[in-house]
C-alpha cells in the first residue's frame, strides 16, 4: 500500500500472536541524520498503533524520499490510511 511518504507491506501470520514491524529508510531519503530522524518518527508512529493490529501482523514500512519533508502528523495520516487499506 502506498501513501505519501511511505510504502507499507503487510502480512498476517495467524499461527503466531506476535505483532512485528520493520523499517526501510534508504539513502534516497537523505543523509544519515535525516534517515535516522525519519526512522525514529516512523518507529514511534507504528509503536502507538501496534496494539490495534490483528494478532500475527507483520509490517514492513518503507520510507520514500517525500518522507523527509513530511511532518509527523502527515506521516501518521499516511500510515493510518495504509493500515486501514491493508487490514480492512
Rosetta silent file (secondary structure, phi, psi, omega in degrees, C-alpha in Angstrom):
SEQUENCE: XXXXXXXXXXXXXXXXXXXXXXXXXXXXXXXXXXXXXXXXXXXXXXXXXXXXXXXXXXXXXXXXXXXXXXXXXXXXXXXXXXXXXXXX
SCORE:     score description
SCORE:     0.000 S_00000001
   1 L     0.000  128.629 -178.319    0.000    0.000    0.000 S_00000001
   2 E  -107.573  139.062  176.399    1.474    3.322   -0.987 S_00000001
   3 E  -141.444  158.901 -179.921    0.825    6.629    0.737 S_00000001
   4 L   -55.409  120.755  177.326    2.639    9.960    0.530 S_00000001
   5 L    95.840  -16.723 -179.098    5.956    9.485    2.264 S_00000001
   6 E  -155.700  160.753  173.625    5.774    5.738    2.805 S_00000001
   7 E  -126.366  133.494 -176.949    5.008    2.321    1.374 S_00000001
   8 E  -115.619  127.281  172.911    3.523   -0.365    3.612 S_00000001
   9 E  -110.779  123.724 -175.216    3.914   -4.104    3.060 S_00000001
  10 E  -125.581  144.722  177.667    1.594   -6.100    5.338 S_00000001
  11 E  -149.931  147.014  176.996    1.179   -9.800    6.040 S_00000001
  12 E  -121.311  129.714  177.351   -0.645  -11.705    8.768 S_00000001
  13 L  -114.365   92.349 -173.021    0.594  -14.984   10.227 S_00000001
  14 L   -61.268  -23.865 -178.184   -2.330  -16.209   12.371 S_00000001
  15 L   -71.738  -18.809 -177.561   -0.319  -19.019   13.992 S_00000001
  16 L  -115.702  118.887 -176.111    1.969  -16.500   15.702 S_00000001
  17 L   -74.888  -11.069 -176.893    0.358  -13.936   18.038 S_00000001
  18 L   -68.862  145.544  174.548    3.332  -11.533   17.930 S_00000001
  19 L  -109.654  125.011 -174.233    2.977   -8.254   16.045 S_00000001
  20 E  -126.170  149.885  176.263    6.180   -7.185   14.296 S_00000001
  21 E  -139.875  140.798  175.216    7.301   -4.151   12.298 S_00000001
  22 E  -126.540  157.721 -174.815   10.418   -3.450   10.274 S_00000001
  23 E  -130.687  138.304  176.798   11.591   -0.218    8.698 S_00000001
  24 E  -125.529  116.100  178.254   13.457    0.531    5.482 S_00000001
  25 L  -129.667   96.964 -174.662   14.852    4.029    5.051 S_00000001
  26 L   -80.284  172.972 -177.862   17.223    4.082    2.100 S_00000001
  27 H   -64.648  -19.376  178.604   19.866    6.599    1.108 S_00000001
  28 H   -67.935  -18.160  179.369   17.464    8.208   -1.368 S_00000001
  29 H   -71.359  -32.475  179.270   15.620    9.694    1.639 S_00000001
  30 L   151.641 -169.707  178.347   18.611   11.858    2.524 S_00000001
  31 L   -67.178  171.550 -173.400   21.796   11.934    4.561 S_00000001
  32 H   -55.530  -40.638 -179.367   22.211    9.735    7.644 S_00000001
  33 H   -61.855  -44.769  179.884   20.816   12.308   10.073 S_00000001
  34 H   -65.754  -44.163  179.619   17.640   12.703    8.013 S_00000001
  35 H   -60.451  -42.853 -179.976   17.225    8.942    7.549 S_00000001
  36 H   -66.555  -37.262  176.763   17.561    8.353   11.295 S_00000001
  37 H   -63.798  -44.435  179.206   15.030   11.098   12.076 S_00000001
  38 H   -63.541  -44.621 -179.814   12.530    9.602    9.625 S_00000001
  39 H   -61.275  -44.197 -179.907   13.102    6.085   11.005 S_00000001
  40 H   -64.796  -39.011  177.445   12.608    7.238   14.607 S_00000001
  41 H   -64.412  -43.234  178.855    9.400    9.085   13.709 S_00000001
  42 H   -64.672  -41.146  177.835    8.064    6.018   11.899 S_00000001
  43 H   -59.608  -44.213  179.572    9.000    3.744   14.815 S_00000001
  44 H   -63.405  -43.876 -179.253    7.128    5.994   17.229 S_00000001
  45 H   -65.152  -43.440 -179.779    4.058    6.155   14.968 S_00000001
  46 H   -68.516  -40.345 -179.160    3.938    2.391   14.421 S_00000001
  47 H   -59.022  -37.671 -179.218    4.533    1.616   18.129 S_00000001
  48 H   -73.715  -15.608 -179.108    1.475    3.644   19.091 S_00000001
  49 H  -109.174   -5.563 -173.374   -0.671    1.694   16.592 S_00000001
  50 H   -60.974  -38.497 -177.932    0.780   -1.811   17.041 S_00000001
  51 H   -68.821  -19.207  179.729   -1.776   -2.928   19.639 S_00000001
  52 H   -83.029  -12.654 -177.961   -4.615   -2.106   17.212 S_00000001
  53 L   -79.540  155.124  177.708   -3.305   -4.537   14.589 S_00000001
  54 L   -66.387  154.969  177.777   -4.560   -8.110   14.358 S_00000001
  55 L   -59.002  139.150  179.387   -2.540  -10.831   16.066 S_00000001
  56 L    84.211    9.214 -178.969    0.250  -12.103   13.848 S_00000001
  57 E   -68.330  137.654  176.336    0.563   -8.846   11.895 S_00000001
  58 E  -126.255  124.230 -179.035    3.839   -8.341   10.063 S_00000001
  59 E  -123.596  142.929  165.736    4.633   -4.897    8.670 S_00000001
  60 E  -125.331  118.906 -179.865    7.461   -3.503    6.623 S_00000001
  61 E  -105.958  118.759 -178.718    7.318    0.286    6.402 S_00000001
  62 E  -111.086  122.496  179.403    9.454    1.742    3.628 S_00000001
  63 E   -81.015  139.583  173.965   10.083    5.479    3.609 S_00000001
  64 L   -99.813  168.266  179.153   10.109    7.313    0.292 S_00000001
  65 H   -56.451  -28.375  179.407   12.111   10.486   -0.353 S_00000001
  66 H   -66.123  -21.899 -178.745    8.953   12.523    0.353 S_00000001
  67 H   -62.313  -30.023 -178.929    9.009   11.277    3.966 S_00000001
  68 H   -64.594  -30.625 -178.850   11.920   13.575    4.763 S_00000001
  69 H   -95.885   -3.587 -178.312    9.749   16.618    4.063 S_00000001
  70 L   -86.129  146.603  173.082    6.585   15.333    5.757 S_00000001
  71 L   -76.944  166.360  177.215    5.578   16.305    9.268 S_00000001
  72 H   -62.667  -35.613  177.875    4.927   13.592   11.836 S_00000001
  73 H   -63.150  -44.393  179.377    1.210   14.351   11.550 S_00000001
  74 H   -65.844  -41.284  176.643    1.286   13.836    7.781 S_00000001
  75 H   -63.761  -40.195  177.809    3.270   10.597    8.168 S_00000001
  76 H   -62.803  -41.405  177.173    0.789    9.410   10.798 S_00000001
  77 H   -63.594  -42.871  177.904   -2.136   10.151    8.480 S_00000001
  78 H   -62.768  -41.849  179.197   -0.414    8.281    5.644 S_00000001
  79 H   -64.210  -43.280  178.863    0.286    5.349    7.955 S_00000001
  80 H   -61.204  -43.481  178.606   -3.330    5.259    9.144 S_00000001
  81 H   -63.973  -42.676 -179.540   -4.627    5.232    5.562 S_00000001
  82 H   -66.371  -40.999  178.162   -2.190    2.481    4.542 S_00000001
  83 H   -65.209  -41.596  179.117   -3.053    0.353    7.607 S_00000001
  84 H   -62.355  -39.658  179.397   -6.786    0.778    7.002 S_00000001
  85 H   -68.850  -38.835 -177.205   -6.321   -0.297    3.396 S_00000001
  86 H   -73.320  -34.689 -173.581   -4.155   -3.276    4.337 S_00000001
  87 L  -119.066   41.270  176.243   -6.375   -4.568    7.162 S_00000001
  88 L   -81.536    0.000    0.000   -9.937   -3.814    6.070 S_00000001
